Amino acid sequence: FCFFFFFFLCCLLCFHLVVSSAVLDVYKVRGEGQVKVYLEKTPVILDALERRLFKTRHRTLDDKHAINLPDTGNVPDASRRSARAFSSTPVNQLALSQMLDALRVYWCNDNQYRPYASAGGMYPIQTYLLAYQVEGLEKGTYLYDPHSHKLLSRGNTPLPQIENLSAGNKEWIGDAHFVLAFALNLPDIVTLYEGSSLPFGPLEAGSMAQLVDNYAAKAGNGTCHIGELSPSRNKQRYGTE
């Protein structure tokens, strides 16, 4: 079984979890009932202006007993930005390789090393590439091998029109050059962590996404995370069981 965390890269970067009905009961988190009640009674803001005002509102905190921390003088790297406008030029393989450097396996002092954490050092997240406009790559699905830094062709199912991947972002995702999908491979972790395996998946995928974001920015490419994606036909699309 695989659970997918999606990322549109070099155009958009998205996040989505697909849970099969067979194991739905496993994915229960503390406070799930309270969240459901809150969602049911909280109205969704649909007006564009009201949504923008909500995003830019000032969030006040009670600082009566606040403790000032020492100023370190550190200057943050502000190169990472969410992008929703992209070049019509296909992504070249060097730029793609530079982004996937964030996920590859390195060797340090005779030990394997990856620049992000994983529960128990298991690294059960697999990375799939949906190539739409990548120089030198046929349009299709590929599995990334972090050990060899290679792309392995997967699946015979034609890719869907990229505009149809996210109904809420149709106006701009059509310019996306490719999609990254992170899949949690349960056999690699569930025998150690049982039901906790699913919460560990988003934690690891989030770390991976942040790294890819940073590496993409250094390569001069824009990314954007998308939280809404149709889960239909994912297994066929990625050639998984």
PDB file of C-alpha atoms in Angstrom:
ATOM      1  CA  PHE A   1       0.000   0.000   0.000  1.00  0.00           C
ATOM      2  CA  CYS A   2       1.190   3.497  -0.819  1.00  0.00           C
ATOM      3  CA  PHE A   3      -0.119   6.824   0.426  1.00  0.00           C
ATOM      4  CA  PHE A   4       0.593   9.848  -1.736  1.00  0.00           C
ATOM      5  CA  PHE A   5       1.810  13.323  -0.805  1.00  0.00           C
ATOM      6  CA  PHE A   6       1.792  15.465  -3.953  1.00  0.00           C
ATOM      7  CA  PHE A   7       4.036  18.298  -5.002  1.00  0.00           C
ATOM      8  CA  PHE A   8       3.909  20.401  -8.148  1.00  0.00           C
ATOM      9  CA  LEU A   9       7.494  21.416  -8.716  1.00  0.00           C
ATOM     10  CA  CYS A  10       9.055  24.139 -10.786  1.00  0.00           C
ATOM     11  CA  CYS A  11       5.579  25.375 -11.120  1.00  0.00           C
ATOM     12  CA  LEU A  12       3.749  24.080  -8.150  1.00  0.00           C
ATOM     13  CA  LEU A  13       4.400  21.991  -5.129  1.00  0.00           C
ATOM     14  CA  CYS A  14       1.409  20.299  -3.559  1.00  0.00           C
ATOM     15  CA  PHE A  15       0.461  18.114  -0.668  1.00  0.00           C
ATOM     16  CA  HIS A  16      -2.224  15.451  -0.637  1.00  0.00           C
ATOM     17  CA  LEU A  17      -2.878  12.235   1.275  1.00  0.00           C
ATOM     18  CA  VAL A  18      -4.827   9.305  -0.149  1.00  0.00           C
ATOM     19  CA  VAL A  19      -5.992   6.707   2.383  1.00  0.00           C
ATOM     20  CA  SER A  20      -7.535   3.452   1.153  1.00  0.00           C
ATOM     21  CA  SER A  21     -10.745   2.334   2.843  1.00  0.00           C
ATOM     22  CA  ALA A  22      -9.035  -0.874   3.971  1.00  0.00           C
ATOM     23  CA  VAL A  23      -6.833   0.970   6.430  1.00  0.00           C
ATOM     24  CA  LEU A  24      -8.906   4.083   7.075  1.00  0.00           C
ATOM     25  CA  ASP A  25      -9.466   3.106  10.710  1.00  0.00           C
ATOM     26  CA  VAL A  26      -5.696   3.070  11.295  1.00  0.00           C
ATOM     27  CA  TYR A  27      -5.414   6.755  10.472  1.00  0.00           C
ATOM     28  CA  LYS A  28      -7.049   8.142  13.588  1.00  0.00           C
ATOM     29  CA  VAL A  29      -5.426  11.073  15.321  1.00  0.00           C
ATOM     30  CA  ARG A  30      -6.085  12.559  18.730  1.00  0.00           C
ATOM     31  CA  GLY A  31      -8.587  15.416  18.511  1.00  0.00           C
ATOM     32  CA  GLU A  32     -10.032  14.284  15.161  1.00  0.00           C
ATOM     33  CA  GLY A  33     -13.594  14.589  16.491  1.00  0.00           C
ATOM     34  CA  GLN A  34     -13.045  18.154  17.713  1.00  0.00           C
ATOM     35  CA  VAL A  35     -11.576  19.140  14.366  1.00  0.00           C
ATOM     36  CA  LYS A  36     -14.588  17.715  12.524  1.00  0.00           C
ATOM     37  CA  VAL A  37     -17.010  19.659  14.736  1.00  0.00           C
ATOM     38  CA  TYR A  38     -14.999  22.861  14.255  1.00  0.00           C
ATOM     39  CA  LEU A  39     -15.008  22.440  10.464  1.00  0.00           C
ATOM     40  CA  GLU A  40     -18.753  21.860  10.404  1.00  0.00           C
ATOM     41  CA  LYS A  41     -19.545  25.061  12.321  1.00  0.00           C
ATOM     42  CA  THR A  42     -16.937  27.338  10.714  1.00  0.00           C
ATOM     43  CA  PRO A  43     -18.071  29.030   7.460  1.00  0.00           C
ATOM     44  CA  VAL A  44     -15.695  29.116   4.497  1.00  0.00           C
ATOM     45  CA  ILE A  45     -14.720  32.526   3.140  1.00  0.00           C
ATOM     46  CA  LEU A  46     -15.438  32.608  -0.596  1.00  0.00           C
ATOM     47  CA  ASP A  47     -15.185  36.317  -1.442  1.00  0.00           C
ATOM     48  CA  ALA A  48     -11.744  37.097  -2.944  1.00  0.00           C
ATOM     49  CA  LEU A  49     -11.305  40.378  -1.048  1.00  0.00           C
ATOM     50  CA  GLU A  50     -12.372  38.897   2.275  1.00  0.00           C
ATOM     51  CA  ARG A  51      -9.970  35.988   1.762  1.00  0.00           C
ATOM     52  CA  ARG A  52      -7.077  38.395   1.154  1.00  0.00           C
ATOM     53  CA  LEU A  53      -7.971  40.442   4.236  1.00  0.00           C
ATOM     54  CA  PHE A  54      -8.106  37.259   6.309  1.00  0.00           C
ATOM     55  CA  LYS A  55      -4.635  36.239   5.102  1.00  0.00           C
ATOM     56  CA  THR A  56      -3.110  39.630   5.959  1.00  0.00           C
ATOM     57  CA  ARG A  57      -4.846  40.112   9.318  1.00  0.00           C
ATOM     58  CA  HIS A  58      -2.665  40.882  12.339  1.00  0.00           C
ATOM     59  CA  ARG A  59      -2.618  37.987  14.781  1.00  0.00           C
ATOM     60  CA  THR A  60      -2.184  39.284  18.306  1.00  0.00           C
ATOM     61  CA  LEU A  61      -0.699  37.265  21.132  1.00  0.00           C
ATOM     62  CA  ASP A  62      -0.805  37.928  24.867  1.00  0.00           C
ATOM     63  CA  ASP A  63       2.740  39.173  25.563  1.00  0.00           C
ATOM     64  CA  LYS A  64       2.214  40.288  29.156  1.00  0.00           C
ATOM     65  CA  HIS A  65       4.700  37.704  30.398  1.00  0.00           C
ATOM     66  CA  ALA A  66       6.834  37.491  27.258  1.00  0.00           C
ATOM     67  CA  ILE A  67      10.581  36.846  27.532  1.00  0.00           C
ATOM     68  CA  ASN A  68      12.869  38.589  25.066  1.00  0.00           C
ATOM     69  CA  LEU A  69      15.415  36.273  23.424  1.00  0.00           C
ATOM     70  CA  PRO A  70      18.911  37.493  22.492  1.00  0.00           C
ATOM     71  CA  ASP A  71      19.286  38.879  18.986  1.00  0.00           C
ATOM     72  CA  THR A  72      21.570  36.507  17.060  1.00  0.00           C
ATOM     73  CA  GLY A  73      22.140  38.815  14.120  1.00  0.00           C
ATOM     74  CA  ASN A  74      21.278  36.019  11.695  1.00  0.00           C
ATOM     75  CA  VAL A  75      19.883  37.107   8.327  1.00  0.00           C
ATOM     76  CA  PRO A  76      17.357  34.631   6.895  1.00  0.00           C
ATOM     77  CA  ASP A  77      17.617  33.333   3.354  1.00  0.00           C
ATOM     78  CA  ALA A  78      14.658  34.992   1.656  1.00  0.00           C
ATOM     79  CA  SER A  79      15.153  33.367  -1.754  1.00  0.00           C
ATOM     80  CA  ARG A  80      12.306  30.879  -1.321  1.00  0.00           C
ATOM     81  CA  ARG A  81       8.976  32.205  -2.559  1.00  0.00           C
ATOM     82  CA  SER A  82       5.786  30.514  -3.718  1.00  0.00           C
ATOM     83  CA  ALA A  83       5.439  31.110  -7.456  1.00  0.00           C
ATOM     84  CA  ARG A  84       2.300  31.042  -9.596  1.00  0.00           C
ATOM     85  CA  ALA A  85       3.703  32.387 -12.859  1.00  0.00           C
ATOM     86  CA  PHE A  86       6.248  30.384 -14.811  1.00  0.00           C
ATOM     87  CA  SER A  87       8.340  30.478 -17.939  1.00  0.00           C
ATOM     88  CA  SER A  88       7.061  28.764 -21.068  1.00  0.00           C
ATOM     89  CA  THR A  89      10.536  27.237 -21.543  1.00  0.00           C
ATOM     90  CA  PRO A  90      10.750  23.555 -20.489  1.00  0.00           C
ATOM     91  CA  VAL A  91      12.824  22.752 -17.399  1.00  0.00           C
ATOM     92  CA  ASN A  92      16.276  21.404 -18.236  1.00  0.00           C
ATOM     93  CA  GLN A  93      17.607  18.250 -16.618  1.00  0.00           C
ATOM     94  CA  LEU A  94      20.347  20.110 -14.749  1.00  0.00           C
ATOM     95  CA  ALA A  95      17.789  22.229 -12.875  1.00  0.00           C
ATOM     96  CA  LEU A  96      15.744  19.108 -12.123  1.00  0.00           C
ATOM     97  CA  SER A  97      18.857  17.289 -10.907  1.00  0.00           C
ATOM     98  CA  GLN A  98      19.797  20.208  -8.643  1.00  0.00           C
ATOM     99  CA  MET A  99      16.377  20.066  -6.985  1.00  0.00           C
ATOM    100  CA  LEU A 100      16.482  16.299  -6.514  1.00  0.00           C
ATOM    101  CA  ASP A 101      19.912  16.672  -4.898  1.00  0.00           C
ATOM    102  CA  ALA A 102      17.870  17.558  -1.800  1.00  0.00           C
ATOM    103  CA  LEU A 103      16.612  13.976  -1.605  1.00  0.00           C
ATOM    104  CA  ARG A 104      19.584  11.889  -2.668  1.00  0.00           C
ATOM    105  CA  VAL A 105      21.645   9.559  -0.488  1.00  0.00           C
ATOM    106  CA  TYR A 106      25.174  10.703   0.343  1.00  0.00           C
ATOM    107  CA  TRP A 107      28.061   8.940   2.054  1.00  0.00           C
ATOM    108  CA  CYS A 108      29.763  10.518   5.067  1.00  0.00           C
ATOM    109  CA  ASN A 109      32.420   8.731   7.135  1.00  0.00           C
ATOM    110  CA  ASP A 110      31.468   5.398   5.552  1.00  0.00           C
ATOM    111  CA  ASN A 111      27.823   5.875   6.524  1.00  0.00           C
ATOM    112  CA  GLN A 112      24.799   6.681   4.388  1.00  0.00           C
ATOM    113  CA  TYR A 113      23.442  10.157   4.990  1.00  0.00           C
ATOM    114  CA  ARG A 114      20.346  12.096   3.919  1.00  0.00           C
ATOM    115  CA  PRO A 115      19.787  15.776   4.733  1.00  0.00           C
ATOM    116  CA  TYR A 116      16.380  15.155   6.357  1.00  0.00           C
ATOM    117  CA  ALA A 117      15.105  13.007   9.219  1.00  0.00           C
ATOM    118  CA  SER A 118      12.977   9.861   9.059  1.00  0.00           C
ATOM    119  CA  ALA A 119      11.337   7.801  11.797  1.00  0.00           C
ATOM    120  CA  GLY A 120      13.786   5.070  12.766  1.00  0.00           C
ATOM    121  CA  GLY A 121      15.981   6.012   9.815  1.00  0.00           C
ATOM    122  CA  MET A 122      13.645   3.945   7.600  1.00  0.00           C
ATOM    123  CA  TYR A 123      13.044   6.548   4.837  1.00  0.00           C
ATOM    124  CA  PRO A 124       9.810   4.948   3.533  1.00  0.00           C
ATOM    125  CA  ILE A 125       8.834   7.905   1.311  1.00  0.00           C
ATOM    126  CA  GLN A 126       9.212   7.303  -2.424  1.00  0.00           C
ATOM    127  CA  THR A 127       9.433  10.168  -4.914  1.00  0.00           C
ATOM    128  CA  TYR A 128       7.589  10.098  -8.232  1.00  0.00           C
ATOM    129  CA  LEU A 129       8.017  12.588 -11.067  1.00  0.00           C
ATOM    130  CA  LEU A 130       5.216  13.439 -13.490  1.00  0.00           C
ATOM    131  CA  ALA A 131       7.146  14.998 -16.374  1.00  0.00           C
ATOM    132  CA  TYR A 132       5.185  17.371 -18.582  1.00  0.00           C
ATOM    133  CA  GLN A 133       7.845  19.736 -19.905  1.00  0.00           C
ATOM    134  CA  VAL A 134      11.340  18.506 -19.062  1.00  0.00           C
ATOM    135  CA  GLU A 135      14.068  18.649 -21.690  1.00  0.00           C
ATOM    136  CA  GLY A 136      15.257  15.199 -22.733  1.00  0.00           C
ATOM    137  CA  LEU A 137      12.449  13.341 -20.921  1.00  0.00           C
ATOM    138  CA  GLU A 138       9.432  11.788 -22.565  1.00  0.00           C
ATOM    139  CA  LYS A 139       6.150  12.897 -21.063  1.00  0.00           C
ATOM    140  CA  GLY A 140       5.306  10.340 -18.388  1.00  0.00           C
ATOM    141  CA  THR A 141       5.801   9.054 -14.845  1.00  0.00           C
ATOM    142  CA  TYR A 142       9.186   8.293 -13.283  1.00  0.00           C
ATOM    143  CA  LEU A 143      10.346   6.927  -9.925  1.00  0.00           C
ATOM    144  CA  TYR A 144      13.372   8.713  -8.449  1.00  0.00           C
ATOM    145  CA  ASP A 145      16.140   6.481  -7.058  1.00  0.00           C
ATOM    146  CA  PRO A 146      17.953   8.505  -4.349  1.00  0.00           C
ATOM    147  CA  HIS A 147      20.802   5.971  -4.148  1.00  0.00           C
ATOM    148  CA  SER A 148      21.830   6.188  -7.810  1.00  0.00           C
ATOM    149  CA  HIS A 149      20.338   9.649  -8.538  1.00  0.00           C
ATOM    150  CA  LYS A 150      18.451   8.198 -11.512  1.00  0.00           C
ATOM    151  CA  LEU A 151      14.900   8.340 -12.858  1.00  0.00           C
ATOM    152  CA  LEU A 152      13.157   5.026 -13.552  1.00  0.00           C
ATOM    153  CA  SER A 153      10.246   5.004 -15.999  1.00  0.00           C
ATOM    154  CA  ARG A 154       6.980   3.875 -14.383  1.00  0.00           C
ATOM    155  CA  GLY A 155       3.431   3.242 -15.565  1.00  0.00           C
ATOM    156  CA  ASN A 156       1.798   3.085 -18.962  1.00  0.00           C
ATOM    157  CA  THR A 157      -1.198   5.254 -18.086  1.00  0.00           C
ATOM    158  CA  PRO A 158      -1.191   8.560 -20.018  1.00  0.00           C
ATOM    159  CA  LEU A 159      -0.733  11.624 -17.838  1.00  0.00           C
ATOM    160  CA  PRO A 160      -3.882  13.680 -17.257  1.00  0.00           C
ATOM    161  CA  GLN A 161      -4.052  17.246 -18.472  1.00  0.00           C
ATOM    162  CA  ILE A 162      -2.194  19.193 -15.805  1.00  0.00           C
ATOM    163  CA  GLU A 163      -5.025  21.762 -15.666  1.00  0.00           C
ATOM    164  CA  ASN A 164      -7.307  18.987 -14.374  1.00  0.00           C
ATOM    165  CA  LEU A 165      -5.126  18.045 -11.407  1.00  0.00           C
ATOM    166  CA  SER A 166      -6.396  20.823  -9.154  1.00  0.00           C
ATOM    167  CA  ALA A 167      -9.851  22.310  -9.730  1.00  0.00           C
ATOM    168  CA  GLY A 168      -9.175  25.210  -7.395  1.00  0.00           C
ATOM    169  CA  ASN A 169      -6.060  26.343  -9.265  1.00  0.00           C
ATOM    170  CA  LYS A 170      -7.028  25.868 -12.916  1.00  0.00           C
ATOM    171  CA  GLU A 171      -6.221  29.459 -13.773  1.00  0.00           C
ATOM    172  CA  TRP A 172      -2.470  29.031 -13.363  1.00  0.00           C
ATOM    173  CA  ILE A 173      -1.315  25.432 -12.905  1.00  0.00           C
ATOM    174  CA  GLY A 174      -1.406  24.840 -16.650  1.00  0.00           C
ATOM    175  CA  ASP A 175       2.056  26.396 -16.864  1.00  0.00           C
ATOM    176  CA  ALA A 176       3.520  23.746 -14.549  1.00  0.00           C
ATOM    177  CA  HIS A 177       6.470  21.839 -15.999  1.00  0.00           C
ATOM    178  CA  PHE A 178       6.304  18.792 -13.770  1.00  0.00           C
ATOM    179  CA  VAL A 179       4.803  17.318 -10.600  1.00  0.00           C
ATOM    180  CA  LEU A 180       6.539  15.599  -7.700  1.00  0.00           C
ATOM    181  CA  ALA A 181       4.523  13.046  -5.731  1.00  0.00           C
ATOM    182  CA  PHE A 182       5.750  11.667  -2.405  1.00  0.00           C
ATOM    183  CA  ALA A 183       4.372   8.197  -1.591  1.00  0.00           C
ATOM    184  CA  LEU A 184       4.538   6.504   1.805  1.00  0.00           C
ATOM    185  CA  ASN A 185       5.438   2.839   1.184  1.00  0.00           C
ATOM    186  CA  LEU A 186       3.849   1.119   4.187  1.00  0.00           C
ATOM    187  CA  PRO A 187       5.825  -2.181   3.998  1.00  0.00           C
ATOM    188  CA  ASP A 188       8.973  -0.170   4.729  1.00  0.00           C
ATOM    189  CA  ILE A 189       7.724   1.130   8.073  1.00  0.00           C
ATOM    190  CA  VAL A 190       4.424  -0.334   9.313  1.00  0.00           C
ATOM    191  CA  THR A 191       5.990  -3.470  10.859  1.00  0.00           C
ATOM    192  CA  LEU A 192       7.935  -1.188  13.219  1.00  0.00           C
ATOM    193  CA  TYR A 193       5.470   1.622  13.947  1.00  0.00           C
ATOM    194  CA  GLU A 194       2.033   0.151  13.155  1.00  0.00           C
ATOM    195  CA  GLY A 195      -0.657   2.865  13.171  1.00  0.00           C
ATOM    196  CA  SER A 196       1.878   5.616  13.839  1.00  0.00           C
ATOM    197  CA  SER A 197       3.329   5.021  10.392  1.00  0.00           C
ATOM    198  CA  LEU A 198       0.780   7.294   8.720  1.00  0.00           C
ATOM    199  CA  PRO A 199       1.422  10.399  10.877  1.00  0.00           C
ATOM    200  CA  PHE A 200       5.156   9.893  10.311  1.00  0.00           C
ATOM    201  CA  GLY A 201       4.542  10.092   6.549  1.00  0.00           C
ATOM    202  CA  PRO A 202       3.441  13.767   6.426  1.00  0.00           C
ATOM    203  CA  LEU A 203       6.270  14.717   8.808  1.00  0.00           C
ATOM    204  CA  GLU A 204       8.899  13.246   6.502  1.00  0.00           C
ATOM    205  CA  ALA A 205       7.223  14.496   3.325  1.00  0.00           C
ATOM    206  CA  GLY A 206       7.088  18.010   4.781  1.00  0.00           C
ATOM    207  CA  SER A 207      10.813  17.959   5.514  1.00  0.00           C
ATOM    208  CA  MET A 208      11.490  16.731   1.987  1.00  0.00           C
ATOM    209  CA  ALA A 209       9.283  19.434   0.471  1.00  0.00           C
ATOM    210  CA  GLN A 210      11.075  22.199   2.387  1.00  0.00           C
ATOM    211  CA  LEU A 211      14.456  20.953   1.202  1.00  0.00           C
ATOM    212  CA  VAL A 212      13.293  20.709  -2.408  1.00  0.00           C
ATOM    213  CA  ASP A 213      11.894  24.245  -2.108  1.00  0.00           C
ATOM    214  CA  ASN A 214      15.250  25.568  -0.934  1.00  0.00           C
ATOM    215  CA  TYR A 215      17.256  23.698  -3.559  1.00  0.00           C
ATOM    216  CA  ALA A 216      14.852  24.853  -6.276  1.00  0.00           C
ATOM    217  CA  ALA A 217      15.276  28.478  -5.221  1.00  0.00           C
ATOM    218  CA  LYS A 218      19.058  28.158  -5.415  1.00  0.00           C
ATOM    219  CA  ALA A 219      18.674  26.715  -8.926  1.00  0.00           C
ATOM    220  CA  GLY A 220      16.534  29.689  -9.935  1.00  0.00           C
ATOM    221  CA  ASN A 221      13.265  27.775 -10.159  1.00  0.00           C
ATOM    222  CA  GLY A 222       9.920  28.550  -8.567  1.00  0.00           C
ATOM    223  CA  THR A 223       7.693  26.135  -6.661  1.00  0.00           C
ATOM    224  CA  CYS A 224       4.244  26.237  -5.107  1.00  0.00           C
ATOM    225  CA  HIS A 225       2.504  23.874  -2.681  1.00  0.00           C
ATOM    226  CA  ILE A 226      -1.030  22.768  -3.486  1.00  0.00           C
ATOM    227  CA  GLY A 227      -3.226  21.171  -0.826  1.00  0.00           C
ATOM    228  CA  GLU A 228      -6.085  20.000  -3.054  1.00  0.00           C
ATOM    229  CA  LEU A 229      -5.745  17.224  -5.602  1.00  0.00           C
ATOM    230  CA  SER A 230      -8.081  14.595  -7.026  1.00  0.00           C
ATOM    231  CA  PRO A 231      -7.085  11.174  -5.589  1.00  0.00           C
ATOM    232  CA  SER A 232      -8.585   9.190  -8.485  1.00  0.00           C
ATOM    233  CA  ARG A 233      -6.367   6.846 -10.501  1.00  0.00           C
ATOM    234  CA  ASN A 234      -3.265   7.539  -8.418  1.00  0.00           C
ATOM    235  CA  LYS A 235      -2.141   3.922  -8.244  1.00  0.00           C
ATOM    236  CA  GLN A 236      -2.412   3.449 -12.001  1.00  0.00           C
ATOM    237  CA  ARG A 237      -0.774   6.810 -12.598  1.00  0.00           C
ATOM    238  CA  TYR A 238       2.330   5.932 -10.589  1.00  0.00           C
ATOM    239  CA  GLY A 239       2.501   2.253 -11.395  1.00  0.00           C
ATOM    240  CA  THR A 240       2.137   1.170  -7.743  1.00  0.00           C
ATOM    241  CA  GLU A 241       0.203  -1.694  -6.182  1.00  0.00           C
TER     242      GLU A 241
END
